[in-house]
Short mmCIF file of N, CA and C in Angstrom, two decimals:
data_model
loop_
_atom_site.label_atom_id
_atom_site.label_comp_id
_atom_site.label_asym_id
_atom_site.label_seq_id
_atom_site.Cartn_x
_atom_site.Cartn_y
_atom_site.Cartn_z
N MET A 1 30.34 85.57 -24.77
CA MET A 1 30.25 86.74 -24.26
C MET A 1 29.68 86.68 -22.78
N ARG A 2 28.88 85.77 -22.85
CA ARG A 2 27.95 85.71 -21.17
C ARG A 2 29.08 85.73 -20.40
N ASP A 3 30.11 84.46 -20.47
CA ASP A 3 31.02 83.88 -19.25
C ASP A 3 31.89 85.37 -19.14
N LYS A 4 32.09 86.04 -20.22
CA LYS A 4 33.18 86.87 -19.82
C LYS A 4 32.52 88.22 -19.33
N ALA A 5 31.09 88.53 -19.63
CA ALA A 5 30.40 89.44 -18.55
C ALA A 5 30.15 88.92 -17.11
N LEU A 6 29.89 87.84 -16.91
CA LEU A 6 29.93 87.45 -15.67
C LEU A 6 31.26 87.47 -14.86
N GLU A 7 32.20 86.81 -15.77
CA GLU A 7 33.46 87.25 -15.14
C GLU A 7 33.83 88.66 -14.86
N GLN A 8 33.75 89.18 -15.23
CA GLN A 8 33.87 91.00 -15.33
C GLN A 8 32.82 91.25 -14.05
N LEU A 9 31.82 91.07 -13.93
CA LEU A 9 30.87 91.31 -13.01
C LEU A 9 31.14 90.99 -11.90
N ARG A 10 31.53 89.61 -11.67
CA ARG A 10 32.21 89.20 -10.08
C ARG A 10 33.69 89.80 -9.91
N SER A 11 34.51 90.19 -10.74
CA SER A 11 35.65 90.66 -10.23
C SER A 11 35.35 92.11 -10.16
N GLY A 12 34.54 92.85 -10.36
CA GLY A 12 34.35 94.03 -10.14
C GLY A 12 34.69 95.10 -10.91
N GLN A 13 35.06 94.84 -12.43
CA GLN A 13 35.28 95.10 -13.32
C GLN A 13 34.08 95.89 -14.45
N SER A 14 34.40 97.14 -14.98
CA SER A 14 33.16 97.57 -15.54
C SER A 14 32.84 97.03 -16.90
N LEU A 15 31.49 96.58 -16.83
CA LEU A 15 31.18 96.38 -18.27
C LEU A 15 31.39 96.84 -19.40
N THR A 16 31.14 98.24 -19.24
CA THR A 16 31.26 99.19 -20.22
C THR A 16 32.51 99.85 -20.74
N GLY A 17 33.43 99.83 -19.55
CA GLY A 17 34.56 100.24 -19.96
C GLY A 17 35.45 99.84 -21.10
N LYS A 18 36.62 100.45 -21.31
CA LYS A 18 37.44 100.22 -22.63
C LYS A 18 37.79 98.72 -23.04
N ASP A 19 37.93 98.03 -21.85
CA ASP A 19 38.11 96.46 -21.98
C ASP A 19 36.85 95.61 -21.61
N GLY A 20 35.62 96.52 -21.47
CA GLY A 20 34.52 95.57 -21.18
C GLY A 20 33.78 94.73 -22.20
N VAL A 21 33.19 94.13 -21.83
CA VAL A 21 32.32 93.27 -22.98
C VAL A 21 31.52 93.94 -23.67
N PHE A 22 30.81 94.97 -22.94
CA PHE A 22 29.74 95.66 -24.01
C PHE A 22 30.60 96.76 -24.88
N ALA A 23 31.70 97.26 -24.69
CA ALA A 23 32.48 98.23 -25.77
C ALA A 23 32.22 98.24 -27.34
N PRO A 24 32.24 96.27 -27.69
CA PRO A 24 31.87 96.01 -29.13
C PRO A 24 30.56 96.40 -29.37
N LEU A 25 29.51 95.90 -28.54
CA LEU A 25 28.56 96.53 -28.85
C LEU A 25 28.12 97.56 -29.33
N LEU A 26 28.37 98.58 -28.42
CA LEU A 26 28.31 99.58 -28.39
C LEU A 26 28.82 100.33 -29.95
N LYS A 27 30.34 99.89 -30.37
CA LYS A 27 30.42 100.08 -31.68
C LYS A 27 29.73 99.89 -32.88
N GLU A 28 29.16 98.42 -32.54
CA GLU A 28 28.06 97.62 -33.61
C GLU A 28 26.89 98.39 -33.86
N PHE A 29 26.35 99.15 -32.81
CA PHE A 29 25.09 99.76 -32.54
C PHE A 29 25.18 101.07 -33.25
N ILE A 30 26.44 102.08 -32.89
CA ILE A 30 26.34 103.13 -33.57
C ILE A 30 26.47 103.09 -34.83
N GLU A 31 27.53 102.11 -35.34
CA GLU A 31 27.72 101.79 -37.00
C GLU A 31 26.26 101.41 -37.32
N SER A 32 25.92 100.97 -36.90
CA SER A 32 24.52 100.21 -37.56
C SER A 32 23.70 101.37 -37.77
N ALA A 33 23.48 102.08 -36.41
CA ALA A 33 22.65 103.27 -36.47
C ALA A 33 23.09 104.42 -37.82
N LEU A 34 24.05 104.39 -37.98
CA LEU A 34 24.75 105.41 -38.54
C LEU A 34 24.45 104.94 -40.22
N GLU A 35 24.42 103.57 -40.44
CA GLU A 35 24.21 102.90 -41.83
C GLU A 35 22.65 103.15 -42.19
N ALA A 36 21.73 102.99 -41.03
CA ALA A 36 20.45 103.44 -41.41
C ALA A 36 20.08 104.63 -41.77
N GLU A 37 20.80 105.70 -41.03
CA GLU A 37 20.48 106.90 -41.59
C GLU A 37 20.93 106.94 -42.82
N MET A 38 22.10 106.54 -43.31
CA MET A 38 22.33 106.79 -44.56
C MET A 38 21.32 106.49 -45.62
N SER A 39 20.82 105.09 -45.29
CA SER A 39 19.73 104.35 -45.90
C SER A 39 18.57 105.27 -46.37
N THR A 40 18.26 106.08 -44.90
CA THR A 40 17.12 107.09 -44.86
C THR A 40 17.54 108.42 -45.97
N HIS A 41 18.47 108.79 -45.74
CA HIS A 41 19.21 109.92 -46.58
C HIS A 41 18.98 109.79 -48.10
N LEU A 42 19.52 108.59 -48.48
CA LEU A 42 19.43 108.14 -49.93
C LEU A 42 17.95 107.50 -50.19
N ASP A 43 16.98 108.50 -50.15
CA ASP A 43 15.80 108.15 -50.74
C ASP A 43 16.03 108.22 -52.41
N ASP A 44 14.55 107.99 -53.04
CA ASP A 44 14.58 108.15 -54.41
C ASP A 44 14.87 109.27 -55.06
N PHE A 45 14.72 110.54 -54.48
CA PHE A 45 15.13 111.66 -54.94
C PHE A 45 16.59 111.99 -54.91
N GLU A 46 17.48 111.38 -53.77
CA GLU A 46 18.69 112.12 -53.63
C GLU A 46 19.52 110.75 -54.93
N ARG A 47 18.93 109.48 -55.13
CA ARG A 47 19.40 108.72 -56.21
C ARG A 47 19.27 109.46 -57.70
N LEU A 48 18.03 110.04 -57.83
CA LEU A 48 17.72 110.37 -59.08
C LEU A 48 18.76 111.73 -59.35
N SER A 49 18.84 112.66 -58.45
CA SER A 49 19.93 113.41 -58.42
C SER A 49 21.48 113.23 -58.73
N GLY A 50 21.57 111.73 -58.86
CA GLY A 50 23.08 111.41 -59.01
C GLY A 50 23.87 111.24 -57.74
N ASN A 51 23.34 111.19 -56.45
CA ASN A 51 24.13 111.06 -55.17
C ASN A 51 23.93 109.51 -54.80
N LYS A 52 25.19 109.05 -54.18
CA LYS A 52 25.09 107.66 -53.90
C LYS A 52 25.98 107.20 -52.79
N ARG A 53 25.67 106.13 -52.19
CA ARG A 53 27.08 106.21 -51.24
C ARG A 53 28.67 106.20 -51.56
N ASN A 54 29.61 106.60 -50.92
CA ASN A 54 30.83 107.25 -51.25
C ASN A 54 31.95 106.43 -50.49
N GLY A 55 31.59 105.22 -49.98
CA GLY A 55 32.63 104.94 -48.94
C GLY A 55 32.50 105.28 -47.26
N LYS A 56 33.59 104.91 -46.60
CA LYS A 56 33.33 105.27 -45.22
C LYS A 56 34.62 105.94 -44.64
N LYS A 57 34.64 106.32 -43.66
CA LYS A 57 35.58 107.31 -43.11
C LYS A 57 35.73 106.86 -41.51
N SER A 58 37.02 106.55 -41.31
CA SER A 58 37.05 106.03 -39.92
C SER A 58 37.22 107.50 -38.69
N LYS A 59 36.67 107.03 -37.49
CA LYS A 59 36.44 108.35 -36.76
C LYS A 59 36.76 107.59 -35.10
N THR A 60 37.43 108.45 -34.52
CA THR A 60 37.59 108.19 -33.13
C THR A 60 36.42 108.50 -32.39
N LEU A 61 35.80 107.92 -31.61
CA LEU A 61 34.55 108.60 -30.40
C LEU A 61 35.08 108.44 -29.36
N LYS A 62 35.11 109.68 -28.37
CA LYS A 62 35.31 109.50 -26.86
C LYS A 62 34.14 109.20 -26.31
N THR A 63 33.85 108.13 -25.55
CA THR A 63 32.52 107.80 -24.88
C THR A 63 32.66 107.45 -23.33
N ASP A 64 31.88 107.46 -22.48
CA ASP A 64 32.12 107.22 -21.03
C ASP A 64 32.77 106.07 -20.91
N SER A 65 32.75 105.12 -21.99
CA SER A 65 33.26 103.47 -21.99
C SER A 65 34.98 103.68 -22.23
N GLY A 66 35.32 104.79 -22.61
CA GLY A 66 36.54 104.88 -23.81
C GLY A 66 36.71 105.29 -24.83
N GLU A 67 37.28 105.08 -25.78
CA GLU A 67 37.89 105.45 -26.85
C GLU A 67 37.08 104.32 -27.83
N ILE A 68 36.41 104.63 -28.93
CA ILE A 68 35.91 103.49 -29.68
C ILE A 68 36.48 104.22 -31.09
N GLU A 69 36.88 102.90 -31.90
CA GLU A 69 36.97 103.60 -33.56
C GLU A 69 35.70 103.01 -34.38
N ILE A 70 35.05 103.96 -35.05
CA ILE A 70 33.89 103.94 -35.62
C ILE A 70 34.38 104.40 -37.16
N THR A 71 33.55 103.32 -38.09
CA THR A 71 33.15 103.96 -39.52
C THR A 71 32.18 104.75 -40.05
N THR A 72 32.10 105.86 -40.26
CA THR A 72 31.10 106.71 -40.55
C THR A 72 30.55 106.59 -42.08
N PRO A 73 29.60 106.19 -42.77
CA PRO A 73 29.34 106.25 -44.19
C PRO A 73 29.15 107.44 -44.98
N GLN A 74 29.63 107.68 -45.95
CA GLN A 74 29.65 109.07 -46.76
C GLN A 74 28.95 108.69 -48.00
N ASP A 75 28.35 110.11 -48.69
CA ASP A 75 27.69 110.12 -49.84
C ASP A 75 28.50 110.80 -50.82
N ARG A 76 28.46 110.68 -52.09
CA ARG A 76 28.91 111.51 -53.16
C ARG A 76 28.78 112.78 -53.00
N ASN A 77 27.72 113.53 -52.49
CA ASN A 77 27.72 115.19 -52.56
C ASN A 77 28.05 115.60 -51.10
N SER A 78 28.31 114.68 -50.34
CA SER A 78 28.60 115.30 -48.93
C SER A 78 27.51 116.37 -48.40
N SER A 79 26.08 115.41 -48.58
CA SER A 79 25.08 116.18 -47.88
C SER A 79 24.47 115.43 -46.90
N PHE A 80 25.23 114.25 -46.51
CA PHE A 80 24.67 113.39 -45.28
C PHE A 80 25.18 114.16 -44.29
N GLU A 81 24.10 114.38 -43.19
CA GLU A 81 24.35 114.94 -42.24
C GLU A 81 23.94 114.05 -40.99
N PRO A 82 24.62 113.02 -40.35
CA PRO A 82 24.36 112.08 -39.28
C PRO A 82 23.49 112.72 -37.99
N GLN A 83 22.48 112.09 -37.52
CA GLN A 83 22.12 112.80 -36.16
C GLN A 83 22.65 112.23 -34.90
N LEU A 84 22.94 110.89 -35.00
CA LEU A 84 23.60 110.30 -33.93
C LEU A 84 24.87 110.83 -33.50
N VAL A 85 25.63 110.65 -34.41
CA VAL A 85 27.13 111.47 -34.04
C VAL A 85 27.45 112.31 -35.30
N LYS A 86 27.33 113.40 -35.27
CA LYS A 86 27.04 114.63 -36.08
C LYS A 86 28.45 114.63 -36.29
N LYS A 87 28.71 115.42 -37.82
CA LYS A 87 30.17 115.67 -38.55
C LYS A 87 30.99 116.44 -37.42
N ARG A 88 32.01 116.28 -37.49
CA ARG A 88 33.04 116.90 -36.68
C ARG A 88 32.89 116.69 -34.90
N GLU A 89 32.19 115.85 -35.01
CA GLU A 89 31.95 115.48 -33.07
C GLU A 89 32.79 114.30 -33.01
N THR A 90 33.59 114.34 -31.72
CA THR A 90 34.44 113.36 -31.52
C THR A 90 34.13 112.80 -30.14
N VAL A 91 32.88 113.53 -29.43
CA VAL A 91 32.79 113.09 -28.02
C VAL A 91 31.44 112.90 -28.05
N LEU A 92 31.06 111.40 -27.76
CA LEU A 92 29.71 110.84 -27.79
C LEU A 92 29.29 111.65 -26.60
N ALA A 93 28.81 113.11 -26.29
CA ALA A 93 28.67 113.60 -25.28
C ALA A 93 27.21 113.93 -24.63
N ASP A 94 26.41 113.19 -25.02
CA ASP A 94 24.71 113.29 -24.79
C ASP A 94 24.84 113.16 -23.11
N ASN A 95 25.31 112.24 -22.86
CA ASN A 95 25.59 112.32 -21.17
C ASN A 95 26.76 112.95 -20.69
N LEU A 96 27.91 113.24 -21.30
CA LEU A 96 28.71 114.21 -20.52
C LEU A 96 28.57 115.71 -20.46
N ALA A 97 27.89 116.09 -21.56
CA ALA A 97 27.40 117.35 -21.46
C ALA A 97 26.92 118.23 -20.15
N PRO A 98 25.95 117.47 -19.75
CA PRO A 98 25.16 118.39 -18.80
C PRO A 98 26.18 118.16 -17.30
N LYS A 99 26.92 117.17 -17.19
CA LYS A 99 27.77 116.87 -16.24
C LYS A 99 29.20 117.88 -16.43
N ILE A 100 29.68 118.30 -17.59
CA ILE A 100 30.40 119.22 -17.87
C ILE A 100 29.98 120.80 -17.65
N ILE A 101 28.98 120.98 -17.93
CA ILE A 101 28.28 122.29 -17.70
C ILE A 101 27.84 122.69 -16.27
N GLY A 102 27.61 121.53 -15.58
CA GLY A 102 27.27 121.83 -14.02
C GLY A 102 28.73 121.96 -13.36
N LEU A 103 29.69 121.12 -13.86
CA LEU A 103 30.94 121.65 -13.35
C LEU A 103 31.48 123.12 -13.52
N TYR A 104 31.14 123.20 -14.93
CA TYR A 104 31.53 124.75 -15.14
C TYR A 104 30.42 125.51 -14.50
N GLY A 105 29.57 125.42 -14.01
CA GLY A 105 28.49 126.49 -13.57
C GLY A 105 29.14 126.56 -11.98
N LEU A 106 29.82 125.38 -11.57
CA LEU A 106 30.33 125.32 -10.29
C LEU A 106 31.63 126.12 -9.69
N GLY A 107 32.00 126.76 -11.07
CA GLY A 107 33.21 127.44 -10.97
C GLY A 107 34.54 127.07 -11.32
N MET A 108 34.46 125.50 -11.79
CA MET A 108 35.50 124.70 -12.21
C MET A 108 36.23 125.36 -13.25
N SER A 109 37.70 125.36 -13.51
CA SER A 109 38.11 125.60 -14.53
C SER A 109 38.19 124.42 -15.72
N PHE A 110 38.45 124.74 -16.72
CA PHE A 110 38.26 123.70 -17.98
C PHE A 110 39.76 122.75 -17.47
N ARG A 111 40.57 123.12 -16.96
CA ARG A 111 41.80 121.90 -16.56
C ARG A 111 41.34 120.88 -15.40
N ASP A 112 40.54 121.58 -14.35
CA ASP A 112 39.84 120.70 -13.53
C ASP A 112 38.59 119.98 -14.01
N ILE A 113 37.86 120.48 -14.69
CA ILE A 113 36.78 119.68 -15.78
C ILE A 113 37.53 118.24 -16.17
N SER A 114 38.50 118.96 -16.90
CA SER A 114 39.15 117.92 -17.79
C SER A 114 39.68 116.70 -16.65
N ASN A 115 40.45 117.03 -15.93
CA ASN A 115 41.00 116.09 -14.87
C ASN A 115 39.51 115.36 -14.23
N HIS A 116 38.75 115.72 -13.73
CA HIS A 116 37.79 115.38 -13.25
C HIS A 116 36.86 113.94 -14.36
N VAL A 117 36.87 114.60 -15.62
CA VAL A 117 36.16 113.80 -16.41
C VAL A 117 37.05 112.34 -16.81
N LYS A 118 38.48 112.78 -16.37
CA LYS A 118 39.45 111.78 -16.87
C LYS A 118 39.38 110.74 -16.11
N GLU A 119 39.39 111.28 -14.64
CA GLU A 119 39.33 110.43 -13.26
C GLU A 119 38.02 109.49 -13.48
N MET A 120 36.83 110.34 -13.57
CA MET A 120 35.50 109.49 -13.41
C MET A 120 35.22 108.75 -14.56
N TYR A 121 35.37 109.11 -15.83
CA TYR A 121 35.06 108.34 -17.11
C TYR A 121 36.31 107.68 -17.63
N ASP A 122 37.20 108.09 -17.70
CA ASP A 122 38.47 107.59 -18.35
C ASP A 122 38.38 108.00 -19.87
N VAL A 123 37.90 109.26 -19.86
CA VAL A 123 37.68 109.89 -21.30
C VAL A 123 38.54 111.16 -20.99
N GLU A 124 39.68 111.38 -22.22
CA GLU A 124 40.10 112.58 -21.93
C GLU A 124 39.24 113.53 -22.95
N ILE A 125 39.22 114.76 -22.54
CA ILE A 125 38.72 115.89 -23.31
C ILE A 125 39.46 116.90 -23.50
N SER A 126 39.84 117.85 -24.38
CA SER A 126 40.78 118.62 -24.59
C SER A 126 40.18 119.93 -24.34
N HIS A 127 40.62 121.07 -23.91
CA HIS A 127 40.17 122.27 -23.63
C HIS A 127 39.19 123.05 -24.47
N SER A 128 39.79 122.69 -25.84
CA SER A 128 38.96 123.16 -26.73
C SER A 128 37.43 122.44 -26.92
N THR A 129 37.26 121.27 -26.65
CA THR A 129 36.16 120.41 -26.74
C THR A 129 35.44 121.34 -25.43
N LEU A 130 35.99 121.27 -24.49
CA LEU A 130 35.14 121.77 -23.32
C LEU A 130 34.42 123.12 -23.64
N SER A 131 35.57 124.17 -23.85
CA SER A 131 35.20 125.32 -24.27
C SER A 131 33.78 125.28 -25.29
N GLU A 132 33.86 124.30 -26.53
CA GLU A 132 32.89 124.10 -27.28
C GLU A 132 31.55 123.80 -26.45
N ILE A 133 31.43 122.99 -25.54
CA ILE A 133 30.40 122.15 -25.09
C ILE A 133 29.99 123.67 -24.20
N THR A 134 30.64 124.50 -23.54
CA THR A 134 30.25 125.50 -22.67
C THR A 134 29.98 126.47 -23.71
N ASP A 135 30.45 126.78 -24.42
CA ASP A 135 29.87 128.04 -25.48
C ASP A 135 28.72 127.52 -26.15
N ARG A 136 28.42 126.54 -26.06
CA ARG A 136 26.86 126.01 -26.68
C ARG A 136 25.68 126.39 -25.84
N VAL A 137 26.05 126.41 -24.41
CA VAL A 137 25.09 126.53 -23.92
C VAL A 137 25.12 127.85 -22.83
N ILE A 138 26.17 128.77 -23.17
CA ILE A 138 26.47 129.80 -22.37
C ILE A 138 25.16 130.95 -22.87
N PRO A 139 24.59 130.77 -23.96
CA PRO A 139 23.65 131.79 -24.42
C PRO A 139 22.10 131.94 -23.86
N GLN A 140 21.95 130.02 -23.62
CA GLN A 140 21.22 129.60 -22.82
C GLN A 140 20.99 130.02 -21.36
N VAL A 141 22.26 130.10 -20.61
CA VAL A 141 22.31 130.16 -19.23
C VAL A 141 22.03 131.98 -19.42
N LYS A 142 22.54 132.67 -20.11
CA LYS A 142 22.40 134.30 -20.07
C LYS A 142 21.03 134.40 -20.15
N ALA A 143 20.23 133.65 -20.93
CA ALA A 143 18.87 134.16 -21.23
C ALA A 143 18.08 133.83 -20.09
N TRP A 144 18.54 132.73 -19.54
CA TRP A 144 17.89 132.30 -17.88
C TRP A 144 18.05 133.35 -17.02
N GLN A 145 19.37 133.46 -16.78
CA GLN A 145 19.65 134.67 -15.90
C GLN A 145 19.00 136.02 -15.99
N SER A 146 18.96 136.38 -17.43
CA SER A 146 18.16 137.69 -17.55
C SER A 146 16.55 137.67 -17.68
N ARG A 147 16.26 136.65 -17.41
CA ARG A 147 14.53 136.50 -17.33
C ARG A 147 14.02 137.19 -16.74
N PRO A 148 12.63 137.30 -16.89
CA PRO A 148 11.94 138.21 -15.81
C PRO A 148 11.54 137.80 -14.48
N LEU A 149 11.61 138.08 -13.37
CA LEU A 149 11.44 137.47 -12.35
C LEU A 149 9.68 137.43 -11.89
N GLU A 150 9.07 136.47 -11.35
CA GLU A 150 7.73 136.27 -10.60
C GLU A 150 7.79 137.48 -9.40
N SER A 151 6.38 137.88 -9.48
CA SER A 151 6.29 138.76 -8.22
C SER A 151 6.09 138.00 -6.97
N LEU A 152 5.94 136.63 -6.76
CA LEU A 152 5.78 135.76 -6.09
C LEU A 152 6.11 134.56 -6.03
N TYR A 153 7.02 134.00 -5.19
CA TYR A 153 7.21 132.69 -5.21
C TYR A 153 7.37 132.18 -3.82
N PRO A 154 6.33 131.29 -3.68
CA PRO A 154 5.99 130.51 -2.60
C PRO A 154 6.51 129.55 -2.40
N ILE A 155 7.20 129.34 -0.70
CA ILE A 155 8.25 128.33 -0.32
C ILE A 155 7.38 127.94 0.73
N VAL A 156 7.08 126.19 0.97
CA VAL A 156 7.00 125.69 1.97
C VAL A 156 8.06 124.95 2.91
N TRP A 157 8.24 125.04 4.23
CA TRP A 157 9.11 124.84 4.73
C TRP A 157 8.74 124.14 5.92
N LEU A 158 8.96 122.61 5.77
CA LEU A 158 8.76 121.30 6.80
C LEU A 158 9.79 121.44 7.66
N ASP A 159 9.96 120.82 8.96
CA ASP A 159 10.80 120.83 10.03
C ASP A 159 10.14 119.59 11.01
N ALA A 160 11.03 118.79 11.53
CA ALA A 160 10.73 117.88 12.58
C ALA A 160 11.85 117.51 13.24
N MET A 161 11.58 116.96 14.50
CA MET A 161 12.33 116.56 15.35
C MET A 161 12.08 115.11 15.40
N HIS A 162 13.01 114.07 15.34
CA HIS A 162 12.98 112.83 15.68
C HIS A 162 13.39 111.89 16.89
N TYR A 163 12.57 111.47 17.55
CA TYR A 163 12.49 110.74 18.87
C TYR A 163 12.68 109.42 18.55
N LYS A 164 13.33 108.65 19.43
CA LYS A 164 13.04 107.11 19.51
C LYS A 164 12.13 107.00 20.53
N VAL A 165 11.08 106.15 20.37
CA VAL A 165 10.06 106.04 21.21
C VAL A 165 9.88 104.44 21.09
N ARG A 166 9.12 103.87 22.16
CA ARG A 166 8.81 102.21 22.18
C ARG A 166 7.48 102.33 21.63
N ASP A 167 7.17 101.23 20.86
CA ASP A 167 5.74 100.97 20.16
C ASP A 167 5.68 99.65 19.86
N GLU A 168 4.75 98.78 20.60
CA GLU A 168 4.49 97.50 20.60
C GLU A 168 5.88 96.73 20.83
N GLY A 169 6.80 97.02 21.98
CA GLY A 169 7.83 96.44 22.23
C GLY A 169 8.92 96.76 21.43
N ARG A 170 9.00 97.27 20.72
CA ARG A 170 10.35 98.03 19.45
C ARG A 170 10.31 99.55 19.89
N VAL A 171 11.63 99.51 19.43
CA VAL A 171 12.24 101.03 19.62
C VAL A 171 12.10 101.72 18.00
N VAL A 172 11.54 102.49 17.87
CA VAL A 172 11.30 103.11 16.59
C VAL A 172 11.36 104.61 16.46
N SER A 173 11.81 105.01 15.55
CA SER A 173 12.34 106.64 15.19
C SER A 173 10.68 107.37 14.62
N ARG A 174 10.31 108.17 15.17
CA ARG A 174 9.00 109.19 15.01
C ARG A 174 9.60 110.54 14.73
N ALA A 175 8.63 111.12 13.88
CA ALA A 175 8.87 112.50 13.65
C ALA A 175 7.87 113.44 14.37
N VAL A 176 8.11 114.60 14.94
CA VAL A 176 7.18 115.17 15.85
C VAL A 176 7.40 116.78 15.24
#
């Protein structure tokens, strides 16, 4: 793995991309974390109520590293609510959601945002997923827009002109 990482680094390829050397590590990390969450969920009380593991389900996650196929554990009562990758979540969007919201705030259409995310992260996001992400944050944006304003907002404005001057035999830039 070390040799492959060095080879990809030297050739300028992404280490975390779809074919990157670290992509399988992300899959292993996510699956291990989900297994740990399931073990925590199935405590003594859950086991006494008859709940136990009930196989695994495969799921395709879209990440900034491309798409990865993971297996998520399930329990018999379907009461397991994973926190790392929530139910019905197909985009590992912790890092994409703020960027999508920023682009939406700048007035870009869902199609433009989708194309931009595809170009930058090699992840295809449907219009419905984009709508879901923006719909989650719109109430917070509306609350921020309608908040009461302070009576005073102090502003400090500094300006300078930069000159080239000779200092001890060297030409340096100084701000005045």
